[in-house]
């Protein structure tokens, strides 16, 4: 028999747990007579002192006992002075602790919340509160009330609670009105709303299946969704078919939507090698501008400097290395080419060439700038060259437009980079949009030198410009094929080349820098990885745990990052009474924990740990240690090597535990020791490029833990997911 819904009501006496991302909460509800019950469910932003009327069902949890599962609820702000005191003392409003709350309630009594909402400057009547602080408290209170109401609206319509935060920041107090007018506003760039939930919401509001708003939203969704798979465009035929299937309407209606969007220039129709394709305008602009600028730069041929051979000998003497023929050709080409592509696998001398080019440019009295796609790649570039390198984003002076919330660059055509040569390392990680922004900032008649390994994983973003440029055979390039004798002594290097050639790596050698530990079950893989990180490598080989990076192809499953991070966190940084922690989504962040920034944040402030400098920007892939969590201020401090940054609790979704990470996330980085989990997984992820990239991340030691047949399957799987990218064809003049 189906359990009937019941109604309970009371005042929140304690908030046991709350997830700021999805609104899920566990709380104690005082129901009178000195009794309280446990209530669980989607209860966004609960606070002590609030009155709730909850509709739901009773259940018995195996660990937590009897609890009430909320399905619907009505909320009332605290009414009595006692309830208001409890509410404000719970640190629900930044800037108000228990003492300040007591003074405010003593002064305003039952009218406190009304004053905070309508006359916040009156808070300055209270001792210790300035007019500026009163204003800030009022803004925080109104925002919190508005945010909570919006989250409740989203919960009512089964929209993700975390979406409410992003939507409120974009549209403010008018959000609900705007959504009633056009629910597909939730599909705007930057909101990352799931189309299925938005579409269901729109239909609930009465939007017809073939409504132009729905059709156009579906088209944009398909194009943006395919950006995540690396596609810069979609063939028009495929776009129409996919959207028709998504919306379950006829293809004719979708074609009509395409025509409207093309006519309004919100969609670009183009022709590549005789095929009709559709671009988002920003991707079309990126590809076409990249083509024009690369060809323009490549058209410049600089005369060879006088004494070039003498300069090469000087560079050799400085490095103590006798250049090979390939290396001398590459360095010479850098002196005379407007664009130069340099590619090769590990041990082929790319670093030697970079240092040679830097020496040559210095002797030619040419200024230069060095950059890489990620912070860790830039740091490594600095280490191997001895020259200051930055991320491409920092080079271009990235920031956030306060009006749109979108990323912008201060460096562009009107404010170009001031250097004779721009050198970019780890170019395989650069997508077409970032290359477009870089090229805009490079004036004519300058040198652009791009260095990378196209056999590694492609960029996370759309396109594969480095591979396209190489395959076009239009731009000057040097392919390094010789593995040098010193590198041949490393089994890491030699196995990387074996894998790249489709050969199984040597898994039997036990005396080198490359080891294979055969483990059949996922539990055995997990336990071995745990032992390696906690005892074997730190104690037996003197490699500290913070210099060991665990890599895995996947996020999910027994040997995915989610599972391994939970395992390693409890082993390396277990819960303790003297360590504060915070739940963030499915992760627990804890003082002393290792975390990674998972998206570029150009606004977050940082300061040098020694106080010598301040700046802005923490970037995707930066790894740090949580030094402090402040529950009252709702902030967390993370130390990134020599810098520390403060995070608001609303920013915790920008961080993930970093004891284990995906191979994709490791691109551009190098670690003293790498442990790779090789267990079962999706064929899409068990690929040669994944294995090759993982191996090349290790500097001193690489250990594969798992099954030999999985390593063999990865080696054999040379398939790369096809990316729709038009840069190669455009460089070859095969586009209309």
XYZ file of C-alpha atoms in Angstrom:
736
model
C 0.000 0.000 0.000
C 1.300 3.418 -0.956
C 2.196 5.512 2.059
C 0.045 8.612 2.475
C 1.624 12.024 2.658
C 1.736 13.692 6.065
C 2.240 17.273 7.161
C 4.498 18.364 10.002
C 5.451 21.864 11.063
C 7.938 23.456 13.391
C 11.033 25.629 13.736
C 14.494 24.642 12.483
C 16.641 23.981 15.537
C 19.786 22.750 13.731
C 21.110 22.411 10.186
C 23.003 19.111 10.194
C 24.069 19.198 6.549
C 23.432 21.234 3.426
C 24.665 20.959 -0.159
C 24.937 24.394 -1.692
C 25.031 22.979 -5.215
C 21.761 21.049 -5.273
C 19.873 22.375 -2.237
C 19.752 19.016 -0.406
C 19.691 19.413 3.376
C 19.415 17.459 6.607
C 17.971 19.394 9.524
C 16.361 19.065 12.927
C 12.862 20.476 13.174
C 11.450 21.390 16.588
C 7.798 20.315 16.544
C 6.810 21.400 20.055
C 6.743 19.764 23.442
C 10.514 19.631 23.498
C 10.505 17.138 20.619
C 12.376 17.360 17.315
C 12.483 15.240 14.151
C 15.019 14.787 11.356
C 13.884 16.228 8.002
C 15.699 15.495 4.729
C 15.152 16.677 1.169
C 15.610 19.642 -1.154
C 15.443 22.575 1.264
C 17.556 25.365 -0.244
C 19.488 27.614 2.140
C 17.859 26.554 5.445
C 18.640 28.511 8.600
C 17.984 28.036 12.307
C 14.890 29.847 13.484
C 12.903 29.426 10.253
C 9.365 28.034 10.441
C 8.537 25.173 8.055
C 5.382 23.345 7.060
C 6.628 20.150 5.429
C 4.650 17.621 3.393
C 6.297 14.229 2.994
C 6.704 10.647 4.191
C 8.380 8.888 7.092
C 11.222 6.473 6.428
C 13.808 4.496 8.371
C 17.426 5.005 7.397
C 19.783 2.087 8.096
C 22.350 4.410 9.706
C 20.412 7.504 10.798
C 17.145 6.010 11.936
C 13.670 7.492 11.555
C 13.457 10.616 9.370
C 10.907 12.640 7.435
C 11.470 12.897 3.671
C 10.241 16.279 2.435
C 8.413 16.459 -0.895
C 6.831 19.904 -0.553
C 7.305 22.670 1.953
C 6.104 26.122 2.895
C 8.540 28.463 4.592
C 7.960 31.405 6.865
C 10.613 33.780 8.058
C 11.234 33.808 11.818
C 8.562 35.779 13.625
C 9.467 36.191 17.287
C 12.550 37.878 18.681
C 13.779 34.495 19.915
C 13.405 32.918 16.442
C 15.029 35.916 14.742
C 17.909 35.740 17.210
C 18.448 32.060 16.393
C 18.213 32.788 12.655
C 20.796 35.592 12.619
C 23.139 33.811 15.062
C 23.517 30.914 12.631
C 25.837 33.028 10.398
C 23.164 32.993 7.691
C 24.099 36.595 6.846
C 27.744 37.498 6.315
C 28.934 40.058 8.844
C 26.473 39.023 11.571
C 27.686 36.698 14.314
C 25.919 35.813 17.595
C 27.001 38.992 19.413
C 26.013 41.329 16.597
C 22.744 39.422 16.194
C 21.969 39.937 19.894
C 22.546 43.703 19.654
C 20.410 44.000 16.491
C 17.480 42.025 17.927
C 17.695 43.869 21.238
C 17.354 47.154 19.351
C 14.666 46.261 16.791
C 12.882 43.290 18.365
C 10.240 41.564 16.219
C 10.721 44.216 13.479
C 14.362 43.214 12.862
C 13.935 41.376 9.565
C 11.563 44.030 8.211
C 14.179 46.699 8.950
C 16.935 44.639 7.304
C 14.890 44.259 4.129
C 13.323 47.721 3.797
C 15.459 50.127 5.855
C 18.890 48.505 6.172
C 20.696 51.804 6.875
C 18.852 51.903 10.202
C 21.137 49.046 11.306
C 23.755 51.766 11.836
C 21.748 52.710 14.947
C 23.235 49.592 16.541
C 26.586 49.949 18.247
C 29.466 48.566 16.168
C 27.652 48.774 12.795
C 28.747 51.485 10.376
C 26.555 52.805 7.566
C 28.717 50.960 5.046
C 28.376 47.684 6.946
C 24.621 48.270 7.329
C 24.319 48.703 3.577
C 26.265 45.496 2.930
C 24.163 43.529 5.436
C 20.960 44.780 3.774
C 22.200 43.784 0.319
C 23.247 40.360 1.563
C 19.879 39.802 3.261
C 17.806 40.858 0.227
C 19.954 38.744 -2.063
C 19.618 35.731 0.214
C 15.838 36.102 0.451
C 15.583 36.537 -3.333
C 17.938 33.630 -3.976
C 16.012 31.356 -1.663
C 12.708 32.227 -3.315
C 14.228 31.516 -6.728
C 15.660 28.190 -5.550
C 12.246 27.213 -4.267
C 10.741 28.172 -7.650
C 13.341 26.028 -9.385
C 12.719 23.124 -7.013
C 8.965 23.370 -7.668
C 9.617 23.014 -11.400
C 12.285 20.313 -10.924
C 15.051 22.549 -12.240
C 18.543 22.053 -10.758
C 18.954 24.153 -7.626
C 22.547 25.052 -8.516
C 21.191 26.664 -11.700
C 19.282 29.166 -9.585
C 22.506 30.720 -8.289
C 23.911 31.292 -11.775
C 20.572 32.562 -13.097
C 20.101 34.989 -10.210
C 23.561 36.470 -10.797
C 22.664 37.033 -14.466
C 19.089 38.298 -14.235
C 18.620 39.296 -10.586
C 15.180 39.873 -9.088
C 13.434 39.825 -12.493
C 14.428 36.204 -13.171
C 11.005 34.602 -12.650
C 9.204 37.152 -14.849
C 11.741 36.710 -17.639
C 11.481 32.926 -17.506
C 7.712 32.977 -17.772
C 8.139 35.048 -20.940
C 10.861 32.812 -22.420
C 11.895 29.727 -20.436
C 14.662 29.003 -22.932
C 16.631 31.943 -21.533
C 18.006 29.257 -19.233
C 19.935 27.942 -22.245
C 21.960 31.161 -22.489
C 25.720 30.759 -22.576
C 27.249 30.566 -19.124
C 24.236 29.032 -17.386
C 24.995 25.449 -18.502
C 21.395 24.400 -17.951
C 20.427 20.814 -18.877
C 18.220 21.028 -21.950
C 15.881 18.246 -20.842
C 14.949 20.020 -17.604
C 14.500 23.392 -19.321
C 12.437 21.850 -22.109
C 10.172 20.088 -19.617
C 9.730 23.373 -17.735
C 8.837 25.181 -20.982
C 6.246 22.571 -21.946
C 4.725 22.833 -18.447
C 4.310 26.552 -19.161
C 2.446 25.747 -22.388
C 5.168 26.112 -25.044
C 4.163 24.159 -28.177
C 6.386 21.406 -29.589
C 7.135 23.362 -32.787
C 7.318 26.785 -31.127
C 10.147 28.752 -32.819
C 11.708 29.450 -29.417
C 11.888 25.714 -28.729
C 13.191 24.847 -32.187
C 15.938 27.474 -32.063
C 16.905 26.524 -28.511
C 17.198 22.891 -29.652
C 19.462 23.850 -32.568
C 21.734 25.898 -30.312
C 21.796 23.108 -27.751
C 22.976 20.571 -30.334
C 25.737 22.871 -31.559
C 26.905 23.792 -28.047
C 26.635 20.201 -26.835
C 28.883 19.120 -29.679
C 31.436 21.747 -28.697
C 32.090 19.560 -25.640
C 33.046 16.745 -28.025
C 35.513 19.060 -29.759
C 33.406 19.878 -32.849
C 33.773 23.375 -34.275
C 30.714 22.866 -36.523
C 28.169 20.240 -37.571
C 27.168 19.219 -41.088
C 23.760 20.785 -41.678
C 22.165 17.426 -42.451
C 23.420 15.951 -39.194
C 22.374 19.038 -37.208
C 18.815 18.859 -38.536
C 18.511 15.113 -37.913
C 19.911 15.344 -34.362
C 17.674 18.285 -33.414
C 14.559 16.632 -34.877
C 15.276 13.553 -32.782
C 15.939 15.657 -29.686
C 12.655 17.574 -29.973
C 10.640 14.732 -31.508
C 9.306 16.926 -34.306
C 9.664 16.841 -38.106
C 12.880 17.798 -39.885
C 11.041 20.462 -41.910
C 10.397 22.474 -38.745
C 14.091 22.252 -37.846
C 15.137 23.386 -41.334
C 12.831 26.378 -40.916
C 14.574 27.193 -37.633
C 17.989 26.917 -39.293
C 16.852 29.275 -42.087
C 15.588 31.830 -39.559
C 18.815 31.703 -37.568
C 20.962 31.995 -40.710
C 18.886 34.950 -41.926
C 19.282 36.630 -38.527
C 23.046 35.886 -38.586
C 22.746 33.939 -35.334
C 23.950 30.857 -37.227
C 26.555 30.717 -39.996
C 26.150 28.417 -43.001
C 29.379 27.558 -44.809
C 30.702 25.057 -47.356
C 33.715 22.809 -46.745
C 34.915 20.502 -49.504
C 31.403 20.529 -50.997
C 29.551 19.840 -47.709
C 27.089 22.323 -46.169
C 27.964 22.948 -42.525
C 26.619 25.112 -39.698
C 28.671 27.114 -37.207
C 27.935 29.147 -34.146
C 29.085 32.659 -35.177
C 31.936 32.775 -32.673
C 33.377 29.458 -33.941
C 33.105 30.542 -37.595
C 34.868 33.786 -36.748
C 37.574 31.893 -34.858
C 38.316 29.474 -37.721
C 38.266 32.031 -40.526
C 40.348 34.565 -38.610
C 42.879 31.887 -37.588
C 43.228 30.970 -41.255
C 43.761 34.566 -42.377
C 46.228 35.453 -39.630
C 48.293 32.246 -39.943
C 48.627 32.654 -43.705
C 49.461 36.333 -43.275
C 52.193 35.604 -40.709
C 53.517 32.687 -42.789
C 53.795 34.919 -45.848
C 56.560 36.870 -44.115
C 60.011 35.478 -44.784
C 62.802 37.090 -42.753
C 66.312 37.262 -44.206
C 68.806 35.001 -42.485
C 70.856 37.078 -40.012
C 74.513 37.623 -40.759
C 76.669 35.161 -38.874
C 73.833 32.646 -38.415
C 76.198 29.686 -38.239
C 78.352 31.473 -35.669
C 75.204 32.142 -33.630
C 74.313 28.457 -33.772
C 77.782 27.528 -32.463
C 77.367 30.069 -29.645
C 74.009 28.501 -28.730
C 75.660 25.058 -28.724
C 78.432 26.280 -26.447
C 75.913 27.855 -24.060
C 73.961 24.612 -23.767
C 76.894 22.230 -23.920
C 74.985 20.218 -26.536
C 76.031 19.466 -30.102
C 72.905 19.939 -32.225
C 71.731 17.234 -34.596
C 70.911 18.049 -38.201
C 67.171 18.201 -37.435
C 67.771 20.507 -34.499
C 69.975 22.879 -36.510
C 67.338 22.987 -39.270
C 64.638 23.864 -36.742
C 66.656 26.676 -35.151
C 67.573 28.100 -38.571
C 63.899 27.994 -39.597
C 62.959 29.971 -36.483
C 65.241 32.769 -37.635
C 63.644 33.130 -41.059
C 59.982 31.979 -40.730
C 56.959 34.032 -39.781
C 55.261 30.848 -38.523
C 57.056 27.661 -37.489
C 55.549 24.412 -36.187
C 57.881 22.142 -34.196
C 56.660 18.674 -33.288
C 58.063 15.456 -31.884
C 57.635 12.869 -29.156
C 59.528 12.589 -25.838
C 63.313 12.496 -26.031
C 63.465 14.061 -29.496
C 64.980 17.321 -28.304
C 62.102 19.823 -28.347
C 63.445 21.467 -25.161
C 66.939 21.668 -26.632
C 65.530 23.382 -29.725
C 63.519 25.813 -27.599
C 66.618 26.859 -25.694
C 68.545 27.136 -28.953
C 65.859 29.372 -30.472
C 65.829 31.551 -27.337
C 69.624 31.906 -27.544
C 69.443 32.750 -31.238
C 66.720 35.376 -30.731
C 68.782 36.957 -27.982
C 71.835 37.145 -30.234
C 69.648 38.680 -32.965
C 68.446 41.252 -30.393
C 64.852 40.103 -30.927
C 62.457 40.339 -27.997
C 60.337 37.269 -27.223
C 57.509 36.008 -25.017
C 57.000 32.443 -23.785
C 53.620 30.925 -22.926
C 51.754 27.648 -22.486
C 48.053 26.758 -22.137
C 48.052 25.909 -18.398
C 49.734 27.189 -15.275
C 51.625 23.945 -14.701
C 52.783 23.821 -18.333
C 53.966 27.437 -18.071
C 55.844 26.651 -14.846
C 57.545 23.693 -16.520
C 58.460 25.883 -19.514
C 60.066 28.360 -17.113
C 62.031 25.556 -15.446
C 63.441 24.073 -18.672
C 64.311 27.399 -20.329
C 65.285 29.545 -17.371
C 63.065 32.260 -18.842
C 59.798 33.640 -17.474
C 56.773 31.972 -19.063
C 53.092 32.610 -18.485
C 49.798 31.051 -19.395
C 48.353 32.177 -22.707
C 45.446 33.707 -20.804
C 47.763 35.748 -18.586
C 49.839 36.727 -21.624
C 46.681 38.119 -23.209
C 45.645 39.746 -19.894
C 42.395 37.841 -19.513
C 39.592 39.203 -17.379
C 35.837 39.048 -16.921
C 33.531 41.641 -18.444
C 31.440 42.840 -15.469
C 28.457 43.521 -17.737
C 28.300 40.109 -19.425
C 30.248 37.854 -17.083
C 32.162 36.570 -20.126
C 35.919 36.334 -20.522
C 37.659 39.139 -22.420
C 41.284 39.854 -23.273
C 42.988 43.219 -22.901
C 45.485 42.238 -25.607
C 44.024 42.309 -29.106
C 44.488 44.082 -32.463
C 44.174 47.500 -30.851
C 46.527 46.606 -27.999
C 48.895 43.981 -29.407
C 51.656 42.027 -27.712
C 54.972 43.863 -27.750
C 57.548 41.296 -28.825
C 59.339 40.221 -31.978
C 58.583 36.539 -31.392
C 55.885 34.579 -29.558
C 56.727 31.013 -28.507
C 53.908 28.681 -27.421
C 54.650 25.272 -25.861
C 52.206 22.351 -25.427
C 50.344 23.598 -28.466
C 48.293 20.383 -28.781
C 46.201 21.616 -25.819
C 45.170 24.874 -27.523
C 41.689 24.987 -29.046
C 40.668 27.094 -32.016
C 39.041 29.852 -29.955
C 42.114 30.415 -27.808
C 44.369 30.385 -30.885
C 42.062 32.961 -32.472
C 42.448 35.279 -29.473
C 46.222 34.798 -29.485
C 46.558 35.558 -33.192
C 44.489 38.719 -32.822
C 47.119 40.036 -30.421
C 50.120 39.341 -32.714
C 50.902 42.197 -35.131
C 52.053 41.559 -38.723
C 55.700 40.740 -39.445
C 56.295 38.980 -36.136
C 57.449 35.420 -35.507
C 55.096 32.764 -34.119
C 56.679 29.490 -33.001
C 54.330 26.659 -31.995
C 55.722 23.589 -30.223
C 53.783 20.455 -29.360
C 53.077 16.762 -29.757
C 49.929 16.050 -31.817
C 49.914 12.410 -30.692
C 48.808 13.498 -27.240
C 45.167 14.088 -26.438
C 43.411 16.866 -28.374
C 42.252 20.064 -26.660
C 39.278 19.987 -24.329
C 37.740 22.822 -26.354
C 36.641 22.788 -30.018
C 38.916 22.038 -32.939
C 42.438 20.662 -33.080
C 44.369 23.567 -34.592
C 47.895 22.230 -34.050
C 47.061 18.938 -35.749
C 45.147 20.749 -38.498
C 48.078 23.088 -39.149
C 50.507 20.169 -39.401
C 48.230 18.076 -41.625
C 47.540 20.985 -43.973
C 51.190 20.899 -45.131
C 50.812 24.601 -45.837
C 52.782 26.092 -42.930
C 56.521 25.632 -42.300
C 57.123 22.755 -39.906
C 59.884 20.590 -38.456
C 59.088 17.028 -37.377
C 61.601 15.576 -34.929
C 61.997 11.815 -35.234
C 65.391 11.005 -33.671
C 65.343 9.812 -30.025
C 68.647 10.829 -28.432
C 70.956 8.410 -26.677
C 70.371 9.808 -23.198
C 66.609 9.552 -23.660
C 67.011 5.958 -24.904
C 68.178 5.017 -21.405
C 64.717 5.859 -20.056
C 62.122 3.137 -20.382
C 59.464 5.840 -19.899
C 60.599 7.500 -23.136
C 61.096 4.277 -25.073
C 57.763 2.802 -23.978
C 56.011 6.029 -24.946
C 57.377 5.643 -28.482
C 56.500 1.939 -28.551
C 52.896 2.749 -27.605
C 52.733 5.536 -30.191
C 53.798 3.039 -32.836
C 51.149 0.534 -31.745
C 53.556 -1.763 -29.879
C 52.897 -3.119 -26.386
C 55.155 -1.390 -23.833
C 57.821 -3.434 -22.065
C 56.027 -4.576 -18.899
C 58.666 -7.025 -17.688
C 61.635 -4.764 -16.956
C 62.017 -4.320 -13.170
C 65.249 -2.316 -13.055
C 64.346 0.894 -14.843
C 61.966 3.844 -14.353
C 58.912 2.025 -15.727
C 57.124 -0.713 -13.773
C 54.015 -2.809 -14.244
C 52.181 -4.266 -11.232
C 49.708 -6.915 -12.303
C 46.421 -6.722 -10.389
C 43.284 -8.462 -11.602
C 40.467 -6.916 -9.560
C 39.528 -3.273 -9.066
C 39.790 -3.734 -5.290
C 43.354 -5.008 -5.697
C 44.201 -2.032 -7.954
C 42.771 0.375 -5.376
C 44.638 -1.208 -2.471
C 47.929 -1.277 -4.373
C 47.604 2.389 -5.358
C 46.840 3.247 -1.730
C 49.911 1.360 -0.500
C 52.159 2.942 -3.136
C 51.053 6.459 -2.161
C 51.150 5.978 1.604
C 54.104 3.682 2.258
C 55.976 2.063 -0.618
C 57.101 5.122 -2.573
C 57.535 7.534 0.371
C 59.409 5.039 2.567
C 61.206 2.801 0.072
C 62.056 5.285 -2.681
C 62.010 8.592 -0.823
C 59.293 10.116 -3.000
C 56.901 12.184 -0.828
C 53.195 11.580 -1.363
C 52.702 15.159 -2.607
C 55.081 14.399 -5.519
C 53.081 11.364 -6.610
C 50.223 11.806 -9.055
C 47.643 9.084 -9.601
C 46.112 9.110 -13.087
C 43.136 7.216 -14.423
C 41.243 7.316 -17.721
C 37.842 7.759 -16.109
C 35.972 9.676 -13.418
C 33.443 6.979 -12.551
C 33.773 3.401 -11.382
C 35.917 1.664 -8.790
C 39.167 3.071 -10.192
C 37.772 6.400 -11.372
C 38.804 9.711 -9.856
C 35.738 9.941 -7.620
C 36.456 6.620 -5.954
C 40.252 6.952 -5.826
C 40.121 10.480 -4.415
C 37.846 9.362 -1.586
C 40.173 6.422 -0.858
C 43.380 8.459 -0.963
C 41.981 11.378 0.997
C 41.070 9.103 3.907
C 44.502 7.472 3.716
C 46.598 10.627 3.354
C 44.427 13.259 5.074
C 41.845 11.514 7.287
C 39.101 13.312 9.187
C 40.240 14.721 12.497
C 38.798 16.834 15.289
C 41.397 19.530 14.624
C 40.693 19.700 10.869
C 37.687 21.648 9.645
C 35.915 20.303 6.591
C 33.102 21.176 4.238
C 30.893 19.191 1.922
C 31.059 20.375 -1.685
C 28.796 18.407 -3.994
C 29.861 14.793 -3.725
C 33.283 15.708 -2.319
C 34.483 16.567 1.156
C 37.038 19.367 1.256
C 39.194 19.280 4.383
C 42.034 21.317 5.841
C 45.301 19.816 4.640
C 43.611 18.347 1.558
C 45.023 18.448 -1.956
C 42.744 20.146 -4.483
C 42.814 21.211 -8.116
C 41.232 24.209 -9.797
C 39.026 22.821 -12.591
C 38.206 25.998 -14.511
C 39.909 29.294 -15.258
C 38.984 32.019 -12.774
C 40.517 35.336 -13.797
C 39.036 37.369 -10.955
C 40.013 35.421 -7.856
C 42.576 37.331 -5.794
C 45.853 35.789 -4.642
C 48.854 36.969 -2.706
C 52.370 35.621 -2.391
C 52.781 33.635 0.802
C 55.659 35.916 1.776
C 53.516 39.006 1.136
C 55.782 40.245 -1.655
C 53.116 40.527 -4.358
C 49.411 40.256 -5.117
C 47.547 39.407 -8.283
C 44.478 37.814 -9.808
C 43.769 34.542 -11.566
C 43.802 30.859 -10.624
C 43.719 28.560 -13.631
C 42.442 25.169 -14.694
C 44.908 22.506 -13.507
C 46.499 24.530 -10.675
C 47.011 22.257 -7.653
C 47.065 23.482 -4.063
C 46.643 22.543 -0.410
C 43.722 23.721 1.755
C 45.334 25.623 4.621
C 42.272 27.015 6.361
C 38.456 26.721 6.394
C 36.434 29.432 8.151
C 32.797 28.292 8.628
C 31.695 31.678 10.013
C 33.055 33.765 7.135
C 32.186 30.946 4.701
C 35.641 31.062 3.146
C 38.449 28.641 2.457
C 42.140 29.435 1.857
C 44.136 27.362 -0.622
C 47.923 27.571 -1.023
C 49.112 27.094 -4.622
C 52.896 26.613 -4.216
C 54.005 30.166 -3.324
C 50.562 31.830 -3.604
C 47.436 31.669 -1.488
C 43.871 32.461 -2.508
C 40.617 32.769 -0.576
C 37.519 31.025 -1.904
C 33.944 31.865 -0.988
C 31.896 28.733 -0.239
C 29.850 29.444 -3.372
C 33.074 28.903 -5.379
C 33.829 25.422 -4.043
C 32.469 23.850 -7.239
C 35.619 25.222 -8.911
C 37.762 22.800 -6.893
C 38.129 19.023 -6.852
C 40.305 16.657 -4.825
C 43.577 16.143 -6.685
C 45.048 12.965 -5.229
C 43.841 11.320 -8.441
C 42.940 13.004 -11.712
C 41.964 11.991 -15.222
C 44.660 11.708 -17.859
C 42.900 14.529 -19.718
C 43.377 16.846 -16.728
C 47.074 15.993 -16.519
C 47.913 17.350 -19.979
C 50.656 19.930 -19.978
C 51.888 18.813 -16.561
C 54.848 16.729 -15.474
C 55.160 14.855 -12.188
C 58.074 13.228 -10.424
C 56.150 9.945 -10.095
C 52.984 8.841 -11.898
C 50.769 5.865 -11.030
C 48.339 4.873 -13.786
C 45.281 2.756 -13.008
C 44.702 0.314 -15.885
C 41.426 -1.482 -15.246
C 38.205 -2.001 -17.191
C 36.485 1.002 -18.709
C 34.827 2.479 -21.762
C 36.629 1.672 -25.054
C 36.379 5.386 -25.808
C 38.630 6.075 -22.800
C 40.890 3.046 -23.075
C 42.783 4.403 -26.061
C 46.349 4.666 -27.287
C 46.394 8.446 -26.960
C 45.278 8.166 -23.305
C 48.045 5.661 -22.530
C 50.660 7.662 -24.434
C 49.705 10.909 -22.696
C 49.782 9.249 -19.254
C 53.236 7.764 -19.803
C 54.679 11.085 -20.959
C 53.508 12.831 -17.744
C 56.131 10.994 -15.642
C 59.563 12.562 -15.110
C 61.343 9.941 -12.931
C 58.983 7.033 -12.327
C 55.935 5.495 -14.029
C 53.999 2.625 -12.449
C 51.037 0.986 -14.203
C 48.742 -0.945 -11.856
C 46.155 -3.250 -13.366
C 45.671 -5.857 -16.051
C 47.997 -6.537 -18.960
C 45.081 -7.083 -21.323
C 43.812 -3.573 -20.560
C 47.218 -2.098 -21.423
C 47.195 -4.155 -24.635
C 43.682 -2.974 -25.503
C 44.703 0.665 -24.984
C 47.757 0.182 -27.177
C 45.710 -1.375 -29.973
C 42.912 1.194 -29.831
C 44.267 3.898 -32.137
C 40.848 5.315 -32.885
C 40.428 9.006 -32.250
C 36.998 10.456 -32.089
C 36.436 12.429 -35.273
C 36.292 16.160 -34.796
C 34.475 18.435 -37.180
C 37.123 21.083 -37.709
C 37.561 23.175 -40.837
C 40.937 24.806 -40.204
C 42.951 22.343 -42.326
C 40.606 22.739 -45.309
C 40.554 26.510 -44.920
C 44.352 26.668 -44.885
C 44.320 24.546 -48.042
C 41.809 26.886 -49.710
C 39.030 24.287 -49.836
C 36.340 26.351 -48.091
C 33.660 28.687 -49.405
